[in-house]
Amino acid sequence: TVDNCFGSPVDEPCARGVAWGATVNTFIVDSMTLLRRTNGNLLLVGSDYNGDNLDVVLFQVDSFGLPIAGFGTNGTVHFDTGGYSDFVVDAVWKNSLLRIGGKMGTPAQHNFFSANIDLDTKTLSDLYLPDFAGIADAGRALAFDGLGREILAGSVDGRSFTLTRRNSDGQLDTTFGTDGWATAGTEDDELRDIAIDSSNRIIAVGQSPNGAVVMRFLENGDPDPCFASGSCEGDGVFVQPMLVSNY
C-alpha cells in the first residue's frame, strides 16, 4: 500500500504518496539510484534533461518525503559536467563524498565516467573518463574493493561484460586484465551490476538472450575458472535459463 503521507506538505495532509523535486524537465527513470543518509534523509541520484542535454542531478528529502530546505532549489541540485549527456546509473559513499558513475558523451561517442560530489559544498570534482575505444562504452555499475580501488563496470558497444580498475592514487591499474580493462562473455551479454567479495573478486550480473548471467572475475581481472565449475576448468560464467526473456 502506498503511504499517502509521504511527501505531503502541511497544507496537503496525506494527499500525495510521492516526493517531488525541482527538475528542469524530468528524471530519466532508467538512470537513478537511491541512497539513505545516516541522518535518515533519502538521496536520489540521477540525470535531468535541461532542454539541450542531460545533467547530473541530486534530489534530497527527509524521512517524511519533504525536500530539504537549503539543498539547492526545492531539494534539488544540478551539475553540468560539460558532457553532452550524463547518464548516472550508480552511486556509492566513499569516505565523506558521494562517488557517482555511469556514461557520458555525445550521441556518437560515450564513455564510462565517475566523479566525486561533496554534498556540503555542492561541488563536483575528480571527474574520471577511462576510454576503452568503444563507440558506446556504457557504464552500469561502480564499486570499491578492499584496497580502495575503484571498479567501473558495464558494456562496450552495448554488449559483453567489461570492467576497468583505478588505483587509489587515481591512475588506471594496468595490472588489471589487459592494460587496465577486463572483458568477458559474449557480444550478447549485457552487464547490470557488480559486487566485490572479501578476496577482492568481482561478481558481475547481467543478462543475455539465454537468460540471467552471473560471472566472477579474479582480483587480476581474469574470469574465475572455479566459479560454477567443480573442476576449476570453467569460464567463470553461470547462466540461468529463463522462460520469459526481458532482453
PDB file of C-alpha atoms in Angstrom:
ATOM      1  CA  THR A   1       0.000   0.000   0.000  1.00  0.00           C
ATOM      2  CA  VAL A   2       1.322   3.436  -0.932  1.00  0.00           C
ATOM      3  CA  ASP A   3       1.984   5.704   2.065  1.00  0.00           C
ATOM      4  CA  ASN A   4      -0.079   8.741   1.064  1.00  0.00           C
ATOM      5  CA  CYS A   5       1.502  10.809   3.836  1.00  0.00           C
ATOM      6  CA  PHE A   6       4.977  10.501   2.267  1.00  0.00           C
ATOM      7  CA  GLY A   7       5.932  13.739   0.516  1.00  0.00           C
ATOM      8  CA  SER A   8       2.731  15.532   1.571  1.00  0.00           C
ATOM      9  CA  PRO A   9       3.220  19.111   2.859  1.00  0.00           C
ATOM     10  CA  VAL A  10       1.263  20.517   5.784  1.00  0.00           C
ATOM     11  CA  ASP A  11      -1.365  22.071   3.519  1.00  0.00           C
ATOM     12  CA  GLU A  12      -1.916  18.708   1.746  1.00  0.00           C
ATOM     13  CA  PRO A  13      -2.054  16.214   4.619  1.00  0.00           C
ATOM     14  CA  CYS A  14      -1.626  12.630   3.422  1.00  0.00           C
ATOM     15  CA  ALA A  15      -2.615  13.505  -0.149  1.00  0.00           C
ATOM     16  CA  ARG A  16       0.434  12.559  -2.229  1.00  0.00           C
ATOM     17  CA  GLY A  17       2.489   9.487  -1.506  1.00  0.00           C
ATOM     18  CA  VAL A  18       5.187  10.910  -3.810  1.00  0.00           C
ATOM     19  CA  ALA A  19       8.103  13.291  -3.143  1.00  0.00           C
ATOM     20  CA  TRP A  20       8.574  15.983  -5.811  1.00  0.00           C
ATOM     21  CA  GLY A  21      11.754  17.909  -6.640  1.00  0.00           C
ATOM     22  CA  ALA A  22      12.542  20.922  -8.808  1.00  0.00           C
ATOM     23  CA  THR A  23      13.829  19.297 -12.000  1.00  0.00           C
ATOM     24  CA  VAL A  24      14.281  21.218 -15.235  1.00  0.00           C
ATOM     25  CA  ASN A  25      12.214  18.662 -17.074  1.00  0.00           C
ATOM     26  CA  THR A  26      12.030  15.170 -15.637  1.00  0.00           C
ATOM     27  CA  PHE A  27      14.253  12.492 -14.150  1.00  0.00           C
ATOM     28  CA  ILE A  28      15.431   9.873 -16.585  1.00  0.00           C
ATOM     29  CA  VAL A  29      13.886   6.857 -14.900  1.00  0.00           C
ATOM     30  CA  ASP A  30      16.490   4.430 -16.259  1.00  0.00           C
ATOM     31  CA  SER A  31      19.353   6.438 -14.724  1.00  0.00           C
ATOM     32  CA  MET A  32      18.947   6.822 -10.997  1.00  0.00           C
ATOM     33  CA  THR A  33      19.871   5.283  -7.670  1.00  0.00           C
ATOM     34  CA  LEU A  34      18.530   5.799  -4.164  1.00  0.00           C
ATOM     35  CA  LEU A  35      20.717   6.131  -1.058  1.00  0.00           C
ATOM     36  CA  ARG A  36      19.860   6.603   2.592  1.00  0.00           C
ATOM     37  CA  ARG A  37      21.997   9.047   4.615  1.00  0.00           C
ATOM     38  CA  THR A  38      22.958   8.448   8.240  1.00  0.00           C
ATOM     39  CA  ASN A  39      20.601  11.263   9.295  1.00  0.00           C
ATOM     40  CA  GLY A  40      17.674   9.430   7.715  1.00  0.00           C
ATOM     41  CA  ASN A  41      17.424  11.636   4.621  1.00  0.00           C
ATOM     42  CA  LEU A  42      16.899   9.979   1.246  1.00  0.00           C
ATOM     43  CA  LEU A  43      19.114  10.966  -1.681  1.00  0.00           C
ATOM     44  CA  LEU A  44      18.044  10.292  -5.249  1.00  0.00           C
ATOM     45  CA  VAL A  45      20.872  10.460  -7.788  1.00  0.00           C
ATOM     46  CA  GLY A  46      20.141  10.558 -11.489  1.00  0.00           C
ATOM     47  CA  SER A  47      20.012  12.626 -14.660  1.00  0.00           C
ATOM     48  CA  ASP A  48      17.802  15.504 -15.743  1.00  0.00           C
ATOM     49  CA  TYR A  49      17.168  16.952 -19.195  1.00  0.00           C
ATOM     50  CA  ASN A  50      17.984  20.673 -19.270  1.00  0.00           C
ATOM     51  CA  GLY A  51      16.434  21.354 -22.673  1.00  0.00           C
ATOM     52  CA  ASP A  52      19.644  20.595 -24.557  1.00  0.00           C
ATOM     53  CA  ASN A  53      21.363  17.658 -22.861  1.00  0.00           C
ATOM     54  CA  LEU A  54      21.445  15.667 -19.630  1.00  0.00           C
ATOM     55  CA  ASP A  55      22.912  16.931 -16.352  1.00  0.00           C
ATOM     56  CA  VAL A  56      23.754  15.114 -13.136  1.00  0.00           C
ATOM     57  CA  VAL A  57      21.007  15.814 -10.583  1.00  0.00           C
ATOM     58  CA  LEU A  58      20.572  15.123  -6.861  1.00  0.00           C
ATOM     59  CA  PHE A  59      17.239  15.266  -5.052  1.00  0.00           C
ATOM     60  CA  GLN A  60      17.238  15.080  -1.234  1.00  0.00           C
ATOM     61  CA  VAL A  61      14.216  14.621   1.025  1.00  0.00           C
ATOM     62  CA  ASP A  62      13.758  13.900   4.706  1.00  0.00           C
ATOM     63  CA  SER A  63      12.251  10.687   6.085  1.00  0.00           C
ATOM     64  CA  PHE A  64       8.769  12.149   5.514  1.00  0.00           C
ATOM     65  CA  GLY A  65       9.489  12.757   1.817  1.00  0.00           C
ATOM     66  CA  LEU A  66       9.731  16.551   2.104  1.00  0.00           C
ATOM     67  CA  PRO A  67      12.508  18.368   0.156  1.00  0.00           C
ATOM     68  CA  ILE A  68      15.452  19.540   2.262  1.00  0.00           C
ATOM     69  CA  ALA A  69      15.393  23.322   2.645  1.00  0.00           C
ATOM     70  CA  GLY A  70      18.702  24.895   1.635  1.00  0.00           C
ATOM     71  CA  PHE A  71      19.723  21.972  -0.557  1.00  0.00           C
ATOM     72  CA  GLY A  72      19.624  23.631  -3.960  1.00  0.00           C
ATOM     73  CA  THR A  73      16.181  24.567  -5.275  1.00  0.00           C
ATOM     74  CA  ASN A  74      13.380  22.694  -3.544  1.00  0.00           C
ATOM     75  CA  GLY A  75      15.825  19.965  -2.517  1.00  0.00           C
ATOM     76  CA  THR A  76      17.362  19.616  -5.983  1.00  0.00           C
ATOM     77  CA  VAL A  77      20.936  20.340  -7.151  1.00  0.00           C
ATOM     78  CA  HIS A  78      22.174  20.141 -10.772  1.00  0.00           C
ATOM     79  CA  PHE A  79      25.720  19.615 -12.043  1.00  0.00           C
ATOM     80  CA  ASP A  80      26.798  20.220 -15.647  1.00  0.00           C
ATOM     81  CA  THR A  81      29.990  18.258 -16.303  1.00  0.00           C
ATOM     82  CA  GLY A  82      30.331  19.567 -19.836  1.00  0.00           C
ATOM     83  CA  GLY A  83      29.372  16.238 -21.376  1.00  0.00           C
ATOM     84  CA  TYR A  84      26.569  16.165 -23.934  1.00  0.00           C
ATOM     85  CA  SER A  85      24.684  13.608 -21.871  1.00  0.00           C
ATOM     86  CA  ASP A  86      25.497  12.455 -18.338  1.00  0.00           C
ATOM     87  CA  PHE A  87      23.684   9.207 -17.528  1.00  0.00           C
ATOM     88  CA  VAL A  88      24.195   8.480 -13.822  1.00  0.00           C
ATOM     89  CA  VAL A  89      23.433   4.841 -13.094  1.00  0.00           C
ATOM     90  CA  ASP A  90      25.160   4.160  -9.769  1.00  0.00           C
ATOM     91  CA  ALA A  91      26.382   5.941  -6.652  1.00  0.00           C
ATOM     92  CA  VAL A  92      28.249   4.867  -3.503  1.00  0.00           C
ATOM     93  CA  TRP A  93      29.622   6.602  -0.424  1.00  0.00           C
ATOM     94  CA  LYS A  94      33.417   6.991  -0.371  1.00  0.00           C
ATOM     95  CA  ASN A  95      34.545   8.486   2.918  1.00  0.00           C
ATOM     96  CA  SER A  96      32.530  11.719   3.235  1.00  0.00           C
ATOM     97  CA  LEU A  97      31.954  12.086  -0.510  1.00  0.00           C
ATOM     98  CA  LEU A  98      29.421  10.669  -2.928  1.00  0.00           C
ATOM     99  CA  ARG A  99      31.010   8.803  -5.831  1.00  0.00           C
ATOM    100  CA  ILE A 100      28.803   8.607  -8.917  1.00  0.00           C
ATOM    101  CA  GLY A 101      29.276   6.543 -12.058  1.00  0.00           C
ATOM    102  CA  GLY A 102      27.695   5.985 -15.434  1.00  0.00           C
ATOM    103  CA  LYS A 103      28.252   7.007 -19.024  1.00  0.00           C
ATOM    104  CA  MET A 104      28.980  10.391 -20.565  1.00  0.00           C
ATOM    105  CA  GLY A 105      29.363  11.714 -24.079  1.00  0.00           C
ATOM    106  CA  THR A 106      27.692  12.655 -27.326  1.00  0.00           C
ATOM    107  CA  PRO A 107      25.153  10.654 -29.331  1.00  0.00           C
ATOM    108  CA  ALA A 108      28.031   9.378 -31.500  1.00  0.00           C
ATOM    109  CA  GLN A 109      30.527   8.519 -28.735  1.00  0.00           C
ATOM    110  CA  HIS A 110      30.242   7.990 -24.990  1.00  0.00           C
ATOM    111  CA  ASN A 111      32.469   6.519 -22.294  1.00  0.00           C
ATOM    112  CA  PHE A 112      32.446   5.259 -18.732  1.00  0.00           C
ATOM    113  CA  PHE A 113      32.743   8.048 -16.171  1.00  0.00           C
ATOM    114  CA  SER A 114      32.897   8.602 -12.416  1.00  0.00           C
ATOM    115  CA  ALA A 115      33.161  11.680 -10.220  1.00  0.00           C
ATOM    116  CA  ASN A 116      33.015  12.881  -6.609  1.00  0.00           C
ATOM    117  CA  ILE A 117      30.234  15.068  -5.225  1.00  0.00           C
ATOM    118  CA  ASP A 118      30.603  16.985  -1.963  1.00  0.00           C
ATOM    119  CA  LEU A 119      27.094  17.394  -0.573  1.00  0.00           C
ATOM    120  CA  ASP A 120      28.153  20.142   1.859  1.00  0.00           C
ATOM    121  CA  THR A 121      29.715  22.432  -0.743  1.00  0.00           C
ATOM    122  CA  LYS A 122      27.576  21.091  -3.613  1.00  0.00           C
ATOM    123  CA  THR A 123      30.623  20.753  -5.857  1.00  0.00           C
ATOM    124  CA  LEU A 124      31.693  18.062  -8.332  1.00  0.00           C
ATOM    125  CA  SER A 125      35.358  17.021  -8.612  1.00  0.00           C
ATOM    126  CA  ASP A 126      37.745  14.256  -9.691  1.00  0.00           C
ATOM    127  CA  LEU A 127      35.965  13.588 -12.970  1.00  0.00           C
ATOM    128  CA  TYR A 128      37.366  10.339 -14.392  1.00  0.00           C
ATOM    129  CA  LEU A 129      36.841   9.268 -18.015  1.00  0.00           C
ATOM    130  CA  PRO A 130      38.555   5.964 -18.878  1.00  0.00           C
ATOM    131  CA  ASP A 131      38.316   5.198 -22.595  1.00  0.00           C
ATOM    132  CA  PHE A 132      38.121   1.658 -23.945  1.00  0.00           C
ATOM    133  CA  ALA A 133      37.868   2.995 -27.515  1.00  0.00           C
ATOM    134  CA  GLY A 134      34.407   1.555 -27.980  1.00  0.00           C
ATOM    135  CA  ILE A 135      31.755   3.545 -29.783  1.00  0.00           C
ATOM    136  CA  ALA A 136      29.324   3.109 -26.912  1.00  0.00           C
ATOM    137  CA  ASP A 137      31.030   2.397 -23.583  1.00  0.00           C
ATOM    138  CA  ALA A 138      28.037   2.244 -21.240  1.00  0.00           C
ATOM    139  CA  GLY A 139      28.993   2.308 -17.558  1.00  0.00           C
ATOM    140  CA  ARG A 140      26.434   0.422 -15.474  1.00  0.00           C
ATOM    141  CA  ALA A 141      27.946  -0.117 -12.010  1.00  0.00           C
ATOM    142  CA  LEU A 142      30.513   1.272  -9.575  1.00  0.00           C
ATOM    143  CA  ALA A 143      32.198  -0.292  -6.527  1.00  0.00           C
ATOM    144  CA  PHE A 144      35.354  -0.115  -4.403  1.00  0.00           C
ATOM    145  CA  ASP A 145      37.349  -3.191  -3.379  1.00  0.00           C
ATOM    146  CA  GLY A 146      39.038  -3.825  -0.041  1.00  0.00           C
ATOM    147  CA  LEU A 147      42.160  -1.919  -1.133  1.00  0.00           C
ATOM    148  CA  GLY A 148      40.239   1.206  -2.066  1.00  0.00           C
ATOM    149  CA  ARG A 149      40.487   0.609  -5.814  1.00  0.00           C
ATOM    150  CA  GLU A 150      37.583   1.792  -7.937  1.00  0.00           C
ATOM    151  CA  ILE A 151      35.938  -0.665 -10.323  1.00  0.00           C
ATOM    152  CA  LEU A 152      33.731   0.665 -13.101  1.00  0.00           C
ATOM    153  CA  ALA A 153      31.744  -1.924 -14.999  1.00  0.00           C
ATOM    154  CA  GLY A 154      29.371  -2.005 -17.917  1.00  0.00           C
ATOM    155  CA  SER A 155      29.214  -2.959 -21.552  1.00  0.00           C
ATOM    156  CA  VAL A 156      31.165  -1.860 -24.603  1.00  0.00           C
ATOM    157  CA  ASP A 157      29.171  -1.090 -27.739  1.00  0.00           C
ATOM    158  CA  GLY A 158      26.123  -2.187 -25.790  1.00  0.00           C
ATOM    159  CA  ARG A 159      27.269  -5.775 -25.250  1.00  0.00           C
ATOM    160  CA  SER A 160      29.743  -8.001 -23.325  1.00  0.00           C
ATOM    161  CA  PHE A 161      30.852  -7.675 -19.688  1.00  0.00           C
ATOM    162  CA  THR A 162      33.559  -5.014 -19.403  1.00  0.00           C
ATOM    163  CA  LEU A 163      35.358  -3.836 -16.252  1.00  0.00           C
ATOM    164  CA  THR A 164      38.132  -1.369 -15.521  1.00  0.00           C
ATOM    165  CA  ARG A 165      40.015  -0.699 -12.286  1.00  0.00           C
ATOM    166  CA  ARG A 166      41.552   2.503 -10.972  1.00  0.00           C
ATOM    167  CA  ASN A 167      44.186   2.536  -8.247  1.00  0.00           C
ATOM    168  CA  SER A 168      43.694   4.548  -5.062  1.00  0.00           C
ATOM    169  CA  ASP A 169      46.171   7.126  -6.464  1.00  0.00           C
ATOM    170  CA  GLY A 170      43.689   7.869  -9.259  1.00  0.00           C
ATOM    171  CA  GLN A 171      45.596   6.128 -12.061  1.00  0.00           C
ATOM    172  CA  LEU A 172      44.371   3.318 -14.306  1.00  0.00           C
ATOM    173  CA  ASP A 173      45.534  -0.016 -12.852  1.00  0.00           C
ATOM    174  CA  THR A 174      47.340  -1.559 -15.810  1.00  0.00           C
ATOM    175  CA  THR A 175      47.897  -4.817 -13.860  1.00  0.00           C
ATOM    176  CA  PHE A 176      44.158  -5.480 -14.089  1.00  0.00           C
ATOM    177  CA  GLY A 177      43.063  -7.505 -17.120  1.00  0.00           C
ATOM    178  CA  THR A 178      44.752  -6.168 -20.240  1.00  0.00           C
ATOM    179  CA  ASP A 179      46.095  -2.651 -19.734  1.00  0.00           C
ATOM    180  CA  GLY A 180      43.523  -1.970 -17.039  1.00  0.00           C
ATOM    181  CA  TRP A 181      40.488  -3.488 -18.777  1.00  0.00           C
ATOM    182  CA  ALA A 182      38.836  -6.902 -18.465  1.00  0.00           C
ATOM    183  CA  THR A 183      36.237  -8.131 -20.947  1.00  0.00           C
ATOM    184  CA  ALA A 184      34.460 -11.478 -20.885  1.00  0.00           C
ATOM    185  CA  GLY A 185      31.299 -13.179 -22.042  1.00  0.00           C
ATOM    186  CA  THR A 186      29.787 -12.959 -25.485  1.00  0.00           C
ATOM    187  CA  GLU A 187      28.736  -9.982 -27.571  1.00  0.00           C
ATOM    188  CA  ASP A 188      25.146 -10.665 -26.497  1.00  0.00           C
ATOM    189  CA  ASP A 189      25.820 -10.359 -22.732  1.00  0.00           C
ATOM    190  CA  GLU A 190      24.875  -7.090 -21.039  1.00  0.00           C
ATOM    191  CA  LEU A 191      26.175  -6.263 -17.545  1.00  0.00           C
ATOM    192  CA  ARG A 192      23.814  -4.726 -14.976  1.00  0.00           C
ATOM    193  CA  ASP A 193      25.565  -4.678 -11.577  1.00  0.00           C
ATOM    194  CA  ILE A 194      28.661  -5.804  -9.631  1.00  0.00           C
ATOM    195  CA  ALA A 195      29.688  -6.711  -6.077  1.00  0.00           C
ATOM    196  CA  ILE A 196      33.115  -7.266  -4.506  1.00  0.00           C
ATOM    197  CA  ASP A 197      33.795 -10.173  -2.136  1.00  0.00           C
ATOM    198  CA  SER A 198      36.322 -10.372   0.722  1.00  0.00           C
ATOM    199  CA  SER A 199      39.008 -11.709  -1.659  1.00  0.00           C
ATOM    200  CA  ASN A 200      38.548  -8.710  -3.999  1.00  0.00           C
ATOM    201  CA  ARG A 201      36.949 -10.923  -6.618  1.00  0.00           C
ATOM    202  CA  ILE A 202      34.308  -9.197  -8.698  1.00  0.00           C
ATOM    203  CA  ILE A 203      30.876 -10.755  -9.142  1.00  0.00           C
ATOM    204  CA  ALA A 204      29.052  -9.339 -12.142  1.00  0.00           C
ATOM    205  CA  VAL A 205      25.414  -9.959 -13.032  1.00  0.00           C
ATOM    206  CA  GLY A 206      23.527  -9.238 -16.207  1.00  0.00           C
ATOM    207  CA  GLN A 207      21.509 -10.760 -18.978  1.00  0.00           C
ATOM    208  CA  SER A 208      21.753 -12.459 -22.343  1.00  0.00           C
ATOM    209  CA  PRO A 209      19.304 -13.970 -24.834  1.00  0.00           C
ATOM    210  CA  ASN A 210      19.819 -17.268 -22.965  1.00  0.00           C
ATOM    211  CA  GLY A 211      18.816 -15.925 -19.538  1.00  0.00           C
ATOM    212  CA  ALA A 212      20.307 -14.341 -16.433  1.00  0.00           C
ATOM    213  CA  VAL A 213      24.125 -14.300 -16.344  1.00  0.00           C
ATOM    214  CA  VAL A 214      26.455 -14.332 -13.321  1.00  0.00           C
ATOM    215  CA  MET A 215      30.227 -14.076 -13.761  1.00  0.00           C
ATOM    216  CA  ARG A 216      33.094 -13.975 -11.281  1.00  0.00           C
ATOM    217  CA  PHE A 217      36.418 -12.321 -12.007  1.00  0.00           C
ATOM    218  CA  LEU A 218      39.626 -12.918 -10.068  1.00  0.00           C
ATOM    219  CA  GLU A 219      41.417  -9.977  -8.465  1.00  0.00           C
ATOM    220  CA  ASN A 220      43.676  -9.686 -11.534  1.00  0.00           C
ATOM    221  CA  GLY A 221      40.674  -9.386 -13.861  1.00  0.00           C
ATOM    222  CA  ASP A 222      40.725 -12.912 -15.284  1.00  0.00           C
ATOM    223  CA  PRO A 223      37.486 -14.936 -15.300  1.00  0.00           C
ATOM    224  CA  ASP A 224      37.476 -17.292 -12.288  1.00  0.00           C
ATOM    225  CA  PRO A 225      37.714 -20.875 -13.668  1.00  0.00           C
ATOM    226  CA  CYS A 226      36.479 -22.303 -10.338  1.00  0.00           C
ATOM    227  CA  PHE A 227      33.216 -20.368 -10.377  1.00  0.00           C
ATOM    228  CA  ALA A 228      30.228 -22.553 -11.296  1.00  0.00           C
ATOM    229  CA  SER A 229      32.679 -25.373 -12.066  1.00  0.00           C
ATOM    230  CA  GLY A 230      33.507 -28.409  -9.959  1.00  0.00           C
ATOM    231  CA  SER A 231      36.830 -28.927 -11.738  1.00  0.00           C
ATOM    232  CA  CYS A 232      38.137 -25.313 -11.783  1.00  0.00           C
ATOM    233  CA  GLU A 233      38.326 -25.547 -15.545  1.00  0.00           C
ATOM    234  CA  GLY A 234      35.315 -23.403 -16.381  1.00  0.00           C
ATOM    235  CA  ASP A 235      34.929 -19.980 -17.948  1.00  0.00           C
ATOM    236  CA  GLY A 236      33.686 -18.209 -14.822  1.00  0.00           C
ATOM    237  CA  VAL A 237      30.126 -17.966 -16.127  1.00  0.00           C
ATOM    238  CA  PHE A 238      26.807 -19.241 -14.816  1.00  0.00           C
ATOM    239  CA  VAL A 239      23.657 -18.854 -16.917  1.00  0.00           C
ATOM    240  CA  GLN A 240      20.180 -19.367 -15.519  1.00  0.00           C
ATOM    241  CA  PRO A 241      17.747 -20.020 -18.392  1.00  0.00           C
ATOM    242  CA  MET A 242      14.558 -18.010 -18.198  1.00  0.00           C
ATOM    243  CA  LEU A 243      11.176 -18.904 -19.644  1.00  0.00           C
ATOM    244  CA  VAL A 244      10.476 -15.270 -20.480  1.00  0.00           C
ATOM    245  CA  SER A 245      13.300 -13.040 -21.653  1.00  0.00           C
ATOM    246  CA  ASN A 246      13.425  -9.309 -20.970  1.00  0.00           C
ATOM    247  CA  TYR A 247      16.457  -8.866 -23.175  1.00  0.00           C
TER     248      TYR A 247
END
